[in-house]
Amino acid sequence: MRTAGLLAVLAGAALPLAAGTQPPHPSPAPPVPYAVALEHYRAHRYAEAARVLEEAAARGEAKGGHLSLLGWCYVQLKRYGEAVGAFRRSLALEPGSLEARQGLAVALAESGSGREAVELATRLADENPGDKGTLGVLARVLGTARLAGDERLH
C-alpha cells in the first residue's frame, strides 16, 4: 500500500485525505504595490500612493505602469520635475504608453516647458483624434502654456 501511494503521488494522482483533515491553504499573496497605490490614488491620497510606488521602484519591482502612476501622483502633488522624470522612465520601459505620454505633456507644461509640452500634446491629438483624455490633456497644456506666456502661442 505504501508503494502504491508513493507511485500515485509520483504519477500526479491525489491521495485521499485522512478523515477530518483539511488540505493546506497557501498564505494569501501580499498586496500588489500597483493595486495598493491605485487605491490610494483614487482616494486622493497621492502622497501615500507615491510612497508605495517609490518603495516598489527601490526594490526593482516598478514596471512602466507603476512609473506612470507615480508620475500622476507627482502631478497631483505639484512635484512636476519629478513627474517628468517618472514619465520619462515609464516611456523608456513602455515607449507607446498613451497614459505616460499624456502625463509627460502635462508635467512638461506645468514645469515651464510649454513648447515641448504643446508639441507632444499636439502630436498625441493627431495620433488619437476624438480621444477625450488626449483632448483634455491638449486643452490643459494649451491653457498652461498660454498662461505662462509661451511665445509659440502668440
mmCIF file with all atom_site columns, C-alpha atoms in Angstrom:
data_model
loop_
_atom_site.group_PDB
_atom_site.id
_atom_site.type_symbol
_atom_site.label_atom_id
_atom_site.label_alt_id
_atom_site.label_comp_id
_atom_site.label_asym_id
_atom_site.label_entity_id
_atom_site.label_seq_id
_atom_site.pdbx_PDB_ins_code
_atom_site.Cartn_x
_atom_site.Cartn_y
_atom_site.Cartn_z
_atom_site.occupancy
_atom_site.B_iso_or_equiv
_atom_site.pdbx_formal_charge
_atom_site.auth_seq_id
_atom_site.auth_comp_id
_atom_site.auth_asym_id
_atom_site.auth_atom_id
_atom_site.pdbx_PDB_model_num
ATOM 1   C CA . MET A 1 1   ? 0.000   0.000  0.000   1.00 0.00 ? 1   MET A CA 1
ATOM 2   C CA . ARG A 1 2   ? 2.846   2.332  0.841   1.00 0.00 ? 2   ARG A CA 1
ATOM 3   C CA . THR A 1 3   ? 4.482   1.769  -2.553  1.00 0.00 ? 3   THR A CA 1
ATOM 4   C CA . ALA A 1 4   ? 1.152   2.266  -4.319  1.00 0.00 ? 4   ALA A CA 1
ATOM 5   C CA . GLY A 1 5   ? 0.687   5.606  -2.541  1.00 0.00 ? 5   GLY A CA 1
ATOM 6   C CA . LEU A 1 6   ? 4.173   6.760  -3.494  1.00 0.00 ? 6   LEU A CA 1
ATOM 7   C CA . LEU A 1 7   ? 3.616   5.733  -7.103  1.00 0.00 ? 7   LEU A CA 1
ATOM 8   C CA . ALA A 1 8   ? 0.301   7.611  -7.132  1.00 0.00 ? 8   ALA A CA 1
ATOM 9   C CA . VAL A 1 9   ? 1.987   10.781 -5.857  1.00 0.00 ? 9   VAL A CA 1
ATOM 10  C CA . LEU A 1 10  ? 4.768   10.465 -8.415  1.00 0.00 ? 10  LEU A CA 1
ATOM 11  C CA . ALA A 1 11  ? 2.167   9.954  -11.132 1.00 0.00 ? 11  ALA A CA 1
ATOM 12  C CA . GLY A 1 12  ? 0.337   13.091 -10.036 1.00 0.00 ? 12  GLY A CA 1
ATOM 13  C CA . ALA A 1 13  ? -2.717  11.391 -8.576  1.00 0.00 ? 13  ALA A CA 1
ATOM 14  C CA . ALA A 1 14  ? -4.223  12.935 -5.466  1.00 0.00 ? 14  ALA A CA 1
ATOM 15  C CA . LEU A 1 15  ? -4.273  10.807 -2.371  1.00 0.00 ? 15  LEU A CA 1
ATOM 16  C CA . PRO A 1 16  ? -7.388  10.844 -0.223  1.00 0.00 ? 16  PRO A CA 1
ATOM 17  C CA . LEU A 1 17  ? -7.056  12.890 2.971   1.00 0.00 ? 17  LEU A CA 1
ATOM 18  C CA . ALA A 1 18  ? -7.475  11.232 6.322   1.00 0.00 ? 18  ALA A CA 1
ATOM 19  C CA . ALA A 1 19  ? -10.888 11.792 7.848   1.00 0.00 ? 19  ALA A CA 1
ATOM 20  C CA . GLY A 1 20  ? -11.227 15.223 9.469   1.00 0.00 ? 20  GLY A CA 1
ATOM 21  C CA . THR A 1 21  ? -8.111  16.784 7.888   1.00 0.00 ? 21  THR A CA 1
ATOM 22  C CA . GLN A 1 22  ? -8.198  19.844 5.706   1.00 0.00 ? 22  GLN A CA 1
ATOM 23  C CA . PRO A 1 23  ? -6.000  20.447 2.687   1.00 0.00 ? 23  PRO A CA 1
ATOM 24  C CA . PRO A 1 24  ? -3.313  23.050 3.341   1.00 0.00 ? 24  PRO A CA 1
ATOM 25  C CA . HIS A 1 25  ? -4.190  26.587 2.271   1.00 0.00 ? 25  HIS A CA 1
ATOM 26  C CA . PRO A 1 26  ? -1.467  28.748 0.855   1.00 0.00 ? 26  PRO A CA 1
ATOM 27  C CA . SER A 1 27  ? -0.835  32.053 2.586   1.00 0.00 ? 27  SER A CA 1
ATOM 28  C CA . PRO A 1 28  ? -2.610  34.921 0.878   1.00 0.00 ? 28  PRO A CA 1
ATOM 29  C CA . ALA A 1 29  ? -0.391  36.741 -1.570  1.00 0.00 ? 29  ALA A CA 1
ATOM 30  C CA . PRO A 1 30  ? 0.849   40.117 -0.397  1.00 0.00 ? 30  PRO A CA 1
ATOM 31  C CA . PRO A 1 31  ? -0.953  43.049 -1.976  1.00 0.00 ? 31  PRO A CA 1
ATOM 32  C CA . VAL A 1 32  ? 0.433   44.116 -5.317  1.00 0.00 ? 32  VAL A CA 1
ATOM 33  C CA . PRO A 1 33  ? 2.046   47.571 -4.993  1.00 0.00 ? 33  PRO A CA 1
ATOM 34  C CA . TYR A 1 34  ? 0.262   48.915 -8.084  1.00 0.00 ? 34  TYR A CA 1
ATOM 35  C CA . ALA A 1 35  ? -3.155  47.907 -6.749  1.00 0.00 ? 35  ALA A CA 1
ATOM 36  C CA . VAL A 1 36  ? -2.434  49.427 -3.336  1.00 0.00 ? 36  VAL A CA 1
ATOM 37  C CA . ALA A 1 37  ? -1.121  52.628 -4.916  1.00 0.00 ? 37  ALA A CA 1
ATOM 38  C CA . LEU A 1 38  ? -4.095  52.869 -7.264  1.00 0.00 ? 38  LEU A CA 1
ATOM 39  C CA . GLU A 1 39  ? -6.467  52.538 -4.313  1.00 0.00 ? 39  GLU A CA 1
ATOM 40  C CA . HIS A 1 40  ? -4.654  55.396 -2.545  1.00 0.00 ? 40  HIS A CA 1
ATOM 41  C CA . TYR A 1 41  ? -4.674  57.486 -5.748  1.00 0.00 ? 41  TYR A CA 1
ATOM 42  C CA . ARG A 1 42  ? -8.397  57.021 -6.311  1.00 0.00 ? 42  ARG A CA 1
ATOM 43  C CA . ALA A 1 43  ? -8.987  58.072 -2.683  1.00 0.00 ? 43  ALA A CA 1
ATOM 44  C CA . HIS A 1 44  ? -6.931  61.247 -3.342  1.00 0.00 ? 44  HIS A CA 1
ATOM 45  C CA . ARG A 1 45  ? -4.130  60.044 -1.052  1.00 0.00 ? 45  ARG A CA 1
ATOM 46  C CA . TYR A 1 46  ? -1.438  60.944 -3.560  1.00 0.00 ? 46  TYR A CA 1
ATOM 47  C CA . ALA A 1 47  ? 1.487   61.062 -1.121  1.00 0.00 ? 47  ALA A CA 1
ATOM 48  C CA . GLU A 1 48  ? 0.675   57.550 0.146   1.00 0.00 ? 48  GLU A CA 1
ATOM 49  C CA . ALA A 1 49  ? 0.340   56.255 -3.409  1.00 0.00 ? 49  ALA A CA 1
ATOM 50  C CA . ALA A 1 50  ? 3.672   57.823 -4.339  1.00 0.00 ? 50  ALA A CA 1
ATOM 51  C CA . ARG A 1 51  ? 5.346   56.262 -1.286  1.00 0.00 ? 51  ARG A CA 1
ATOM 52  C CA . VAL A 1 52  ? 4.121   52.757 -2.226  1.00 0.00 ? 52  VAL A CA 1
ATOM 53  C CA . LEU A 1 53  ? 5.344   53.195 -5.805  1.00 0.00 ? 53  LEU A CA 1
ATOM 54  C CA . GLU A 1 54  ? 8.686   54.693 -4.755  1.00 0.00 ? 54  GLU A CA 1
ATOM 55  C CA . GLU A 1 55  ? 9.270   51.710 -2.468  1.00 0.00 ? 55  GLU A CA 1
ATOM 56  C CA . ALA A 1 56  ? 8.406   49.294 -5.282  1.00 0.00 ? 56  ALA A CA 1
ATOM 57  C CA . ALA A 1 57  ? 10.836  51.122 -7.572  1.00 0.00 ? 57  ALA A CA 1
ATOM 58  C CA . ALA A 1 58  ? 13.564  50.961 -4.915  1.00 0.00 ? 58  ALA A CA 1
ATOM 59  C CA . ARG A 1 59  ? 13.063  47.169 -4.759  1.00 0.00 ? 59  ARG A CA 1
ATOM 60  C CA . GLY A 1 60  ? 13.301  46.952 -8.553  1.00 0.00 ? 60  GLY A CA 1
ATOM 61  C CA . GLU A 1 61  ? 9.634   45.971 -8.904  1.00 0.00 ? 61  GLU A CA 1
ATOM 62  C CA . ALA A 1 62  ? 8.425   49.003 -10.857 1.00 0.00 ? 62  ALA A CA 1
ATOM 63  C CA . LYS A 1 63  ? 7.143   48.476 -14.372 1.00 0.00 ? 63  LYS A CA 1
ATOM 64  C CA . GLY A 1 64  ? 6.115   51.157 -16.845 1.00 0.00 ? 64  GLY A CA 1
ATOM 65  C CA . GLY A 1 65  ? 2.593   51.379 -15.425 1.00 0.00 ? 65  GLY A CA 1
ATOM 66  C CA . HIS A 1 66  ? 3.948   51.819 -11.897 1.00 0.00 ? 66  HIS A CA 1
ATOM 67  C CA . LEU A 1 67  ? 6.125   54.706 -13.024 1.00 0.00 ? 67  LEU A CA 1
ATOM 68  C CA . SER A 1 68  ? 3.302   56.286 -14.970 1.00 0.00 ? 68  SER A CA 1
ATOM 69  C CA . LEU A 1 69  ? 1.046   56.208 -11.920 1.00 0.00 ? 69  LEU A CA 1
ATOM 70  C CA . LEU A 1 70  ? 3.930   57.609 -9.876  1.00 0.00 ? 70  LEU A CA 1
ATOM 71  C CA . GLY A 1 71  ? 4.178   60.448 -12.386 1.00 0.00 ? 71  GLY A CA 1
ATOM 72  C CA . TRP A 1 72  ? 0.479   61.223 -12.000 1.00 0.00 ? 72  TRP A CA 1
ATOM 73  C CA . CYS A 1 73  ? 0.896   61.190 -8.201  1.00 0.00 ? 73  CYS A CA 1
ATOM 74  C CA . TYR A 1 74  ? 3.675   63.740 -8.568  1.00 0.00 ? 74  TYR A CA 1
ATOM 75  C CA . VAL A 1 75  ? 1.481   65.879 -10.842 1.00 0.00 ? 75  VAL A CA 1
ATOM 76  C CA . GLN A 1 76  ? -1.243  65.891 -8.185  1.00 0.00 ? 76  GLN A CA 1
ATOM 77  C CA . LEU A 1 77  ? 1.372   66.816 -5.566  1.00 0.00 ? 77  LEU A CA 1
ATOM 78  C CA . LYS A 1 78  ? 2.684   69.617 -7.845  1.00 0.00 ? 78  LYS A CA 1
ATOM 79  C CA . ARG A 1 79  ? 6.104   67.954 -7.973  1.00 0.00 ? 79  ARG A CA 1
ATOM 80  C CA . TYR A 1 80  ? 6.356   68.498 -11.708 1.00 0.00 ? 80  TYR A CA 1
ATOM 81  C CA . GLY A 1 81  ? 10.085  67.928 -12.190 1.00 0.00 ? 81  GLY A CA 1
ATOM 82  C CA . GLU A 1 82  ? 9.819   64.535 -10.507 1.00 0.00 ? 82  GLU A CA 1
ATOM 83  C CA . ALA A 1 83  ? 6.730   63.804 -12.604 1.00 0.00 ? 83  ALA A CA 1
ATOM 84  C CA . VAL A 1 84  ? 8.671   64.473 -15.808 1.00 0.00 ? 84  VAL A CA 1
ATOM 85  C CA . GLY A 1 85  ? 11.357  62.025 -14.643 1.00 0.00 ? 85  GLY A CA 1
ATOM 86  C CA . ALA A 1 86  ? 8.831   59.331 -13.717 1.00 0.00 ? 86  ALA A CA 1
ATOM 87  C CA . PHE A 1 87  ? 7.018   59.632 -17.068 1.00 0.00 ? 87  PHE A CA 1
ATOM 88  C CA . ARG A 1 88  ? 10.307  59.514 -18.994 1.00 0.00 ? 88  ARG A CA 1
ATOM 89  C CA . ARG A 1 89  ? 11.367  56.357 -17.101 1.00 0.00 ? 89  ARG A CA 1
ATOM 90  C CA . SER A 1 90  ? 7.944   54.851 -17.802 1.00 0.00 ? 90  SER A CA 1
ATOM 91  C CA . LEU A 1 91  ? 8.313   55.602 -21.503 1.00 0.00 ? 91  LEU A CA 1
ATOM 92  C CA . ALA A 1 92  ? 11.767  54.023 -21.541 1.00 0.00 ? 92  ALA A CA 1
ATOM 93  C CA . LEU A 1 93  ? 10.068  50.779 -20.466 1.00 0.00 ? 93  LEU A CA 1
ATOM 94  C CA . GLU A 1 94  ? 6.853   51.193 -22.484 1.00 0.00 ? 94  GLU A CA 1
ATOM 95  C CA . PRO A 1 95  ? 7.535   53.659 -25.326 1.00 0.00 ? 95  PRO A CA 1
ATOM 96  C CA . GLY A 1 96  ? 3.994   53.620 -26.697 1.00 0.00 ? 96  GLY A CA 1
ATOM 97  C CA . SER A 1 97  ? 2.179   54.252 -23.413 1.00 0.00 ? 97  SER A CA 1
ATOM 98  C CA . LEU A 1 98  ? -0.522  56.830 -24.077 1.00 0.00 ? 98  LEU A CA 1
ATOM 99  C CA . GLU A 1 99  ? -1.014  57.394 -20.341 1.00 0.00 ? 99  GLU A CA 1
ATOM 100 C CA . ALA A 1 100 ? 2.683   58.175 -19.830 1.00 0.00 ? 100 ALA A CA 1
ATOM 101 C CA . ARG A 1 101 ? 2.859   60.401 -22.908 1.00 0.00 ? 101 ARG A CA 1
ATOM 102 C CA . GLN A 1 102 ? -0.220  62.339 -21.764 1.00 0.00 ? 102 GLN A CA 1
ATOM 103 C CA . GLY A 1 103 ? 1.248   62.706 -18.290 1.00 0.00 ? 103 GLY A CA 1
ATOM 104 C CA . LEU A 1 104 ? 4.575   63.843 -19.677 1.00 0.00 ? 104 LEU A CA 1
ATOM 105 C CA . ALA A 1 105 ? 2.839   66.565 -21.697 1.00 0.00 ? 105 ALA A CA 1
ATOM 106 C CA . VAL A 1 106 ? 1.017   67.831 -18.593 1.00 0.00 ? 106 VAL A CA 1
ATOM 107 C CA . ALA A 1 107 ? 4.130   67.675 -16.399 1.00 0.00 ? 107 ALA A CA 1
ATOM 108 C CA . LEU A 1 108 ? 6.220   69.487 -19.010 1.00 0.00 ? 108 LEU A CA 1
ATOM 109 C CA . ALA A 1 109 ? 3.630   72.248 -19.317 1.00 0.00 ? 109 ALA A CA 1
ATOM 110 C CA . GLU A 1 110 ? 3.355   72.656 -15.561 1.00 0.00 ? 110 GLU A CA 1
ATOM 111 C CA . SER A 1 111 ? 7.139   72.671 -15.130 1.00 0.00 ? 111 SER A CA 1
ATOM 112 C CA . GLY A 1 112 ? 7.567   75.511 -17.623 1.00 0.00 ? 112 GLY A CA 1
ATOM 113 C CA . SER A 1 113 ? 8.497   73.558 -20.754 1.00 0.00 ? 113 SER A CA 1
ATOM 114 C CA . GLY A 1 114 ? 5.477   74.838 -22.673 1.00 0.00 ? 114 GLY A CA 1
ATOM 115 C CA . ARG A 1 115 ? 6.891   74.489 -26.162 1.00 0.00 ? 115 ARG A CA 1
ATOM 116 C CA . GLU A 1 116 ? 7.833   70.810 -25.693 1.00 0.00 ? 116 GLU A CA 1
ATOM 117 C CA . ALA A 1 117 ? 4.509   70.155 -23.957 1.00 0.00 ? 117 ALA A CA 1
ATOM 118 C CA . VAL A 1 118 ? 2.473   71.730 -26.760 1.00 0.00 ? 118 VAL A CA 1
ATOM 119 C CA . GLU A 1 119 ? 4.409   69.783 -29.417 1.00 0.00 ? 119 GLU A CA 1
ATOM 120 C CA . LEU A 1 120 ? 3.841   66.499 -27.572 1.00 0.00 ? 120 LEU A CA 1
ATOM 121 C CA . ALA A 1 121 ? 0.165   67.166 -26.829 1.00 0.00 ? 121 ALA A CA 1
ATOM 122 C CA . THR A 1 122 ? -0.490  68.222 -30.438 1.00 0.00 ? 122 THR A CA 1
ATOM 123 C CA . ARG A 1 123 ? 1.202   65.059 -31.724 1.00 0.00 ? 123 ARG A CA 1
ATOM 124 C CA . LEU A 1 124 ? -0.906  62.972 -29.320 1.00 0.00 ? 124 LEU A CA 1
ATOM 125 C CA . ALA A 1 125 ? -4.100  64.663 -30.520 1.00 0.00 ? 125 ALA A CA 1
ATOM 126 C CA . ASP A 1 126 ? -3.131  63.988 -34.148 1.00 0.00 ? 126 ASP A CA 1
ATOM 127 C CA . GLU A 1 127 ? -2.453  60.324 -33.335 1.00 0.00 ? 127 GLU A CA 1
ATOM 128 C CA . ASN A 1 128 ? -5.625  59.885 -31.241 1.00 0.00 ? 128 ASN A CA 1
ATOM 129 C CA . PRO A 1 129 ? -8.338  62.044 -32.805 1.00 0.00 ? 129 PRO A CA 1
ATOM 130 C CA . GLY A 1 130 ? -11.503 62.061 -30.737 1.00 0.00 ? 130 GLY A CA 1
ATOM 131 C CA . ASP A 1 131 ? -9.881  60.535 -27.639 1.00 0.00 ? 131 ASP A CA 1
ATOM 132 C CA . LYS A 1 132 ? -11.385 62.544 -24.778 1.00 0.00 ? 132 LYS A CA 1
ATOM 133 C CA . GLY A 1 133 ? -8.419  62.033 -22.457 1.00 0.00 ? 133 GLY A CA 1
ATOM 134 C CA . THR A 1 134 ? -5.978  63.259 -25.082 1.00 0.00 ? 134 THR A CA 1
ATOM 135 C CA . LEU A 1 135 ? -8.154  66.258 -25.956 1.00 0.00 ? 135 LEU A CA 1
ATOM 136 C CA . GLY A 1 136 ? -8.373  67.130 -22.258 1.00 0.00 ? 136 GLY A CA 1
ATOM 137 C CA . VAL A 1 137 ? -4.574  66.960 -21.993 1.00 0.00 ? 137 VAL A CA 1
ATOM 138 C CA . LEU A 1 138 ? -4.217  69.171 -25.073 1.00 0.00 ? 138 LEU A CA 1
ATOM 139 C CA . ALA A 1 139 ? -6.614  71.744 -23.598 1.00 0.00 ? 139 ALA A CA 1
ATOM 140 C CA . ARG A 1 140 ? -4.783  71.743 -20.267 1.00 0.00 ? 140 ARG A CA 1
ATOM 141 C CA . VAL A 1 141 ? -1.375  72.037 -21.921 1.00 0.00 ? 141 VAL A CA 1
ATOM 142 C CA . LEU A 1 142 ? -2.501  74.871 -24.182 1.00 0.00 ? 142 LEU A CA 1
ATOM 143 C CA . GLY A 1 143 ? -4.086  76.702 -21.255 1.00 0.00 ? 143 GLY A CA 1
ATOM 144 C CA . THR A 1 144 ? -0.993  76.298 -19.079 1.00 0.00 ? 144 THR A CA 1
ATOM 145 C CA . ALA A 1 145 ? 1.345   77.358 -21.872 1.00 0.00 ? 145 ALA A CA 1
ATOM 146 C CA . ARG A 1 146 ? -0.826  80.369 -22.706 1.00 0.00 ? 146 ARG A CA 1
ATOM 147 C CA . LEU A 1 147 ? -0.883  81.479 -19.061 1.00 0.00 ? 147 LEU A CA 1
ATOM 148 C CA . ALA A 1 148 ? 2.896   81.090 -18.932 1.00 0.00 ? 148 ALA A CA 1
ATOM 149 C CA . GLY A 1 149 ? 3.232   83.342 -21.983 1.00 0.00 ? 149 GLY A CA 1
ATOM 150 C CA . ASP A 1 150 ? 4.772   80.741 -24.287 1.00 0.00 ? 150 ASP A CA 1
ATOM 151 C CA . GLU A 1 151 ? 5.839   82.735 -27.358 1.00 0.00 ? 151 GLU A CA 1
ATOM 152 C CA . ARG A 1 152 ? 4.792   79.943 -29.724 1.00 0.00 ? 152 ARG A CA 1
ATOM 153 C CA . LEU A 1 153 ? 1.133   80.565 -28.851 1.00 0.00 ? 153 LEU A CA 1
ATOM 154 C CA . HIS A 1 154 ? 1.109   84.293 -29.679 1.00 0.00 ? 154 HIS A CA 1
#
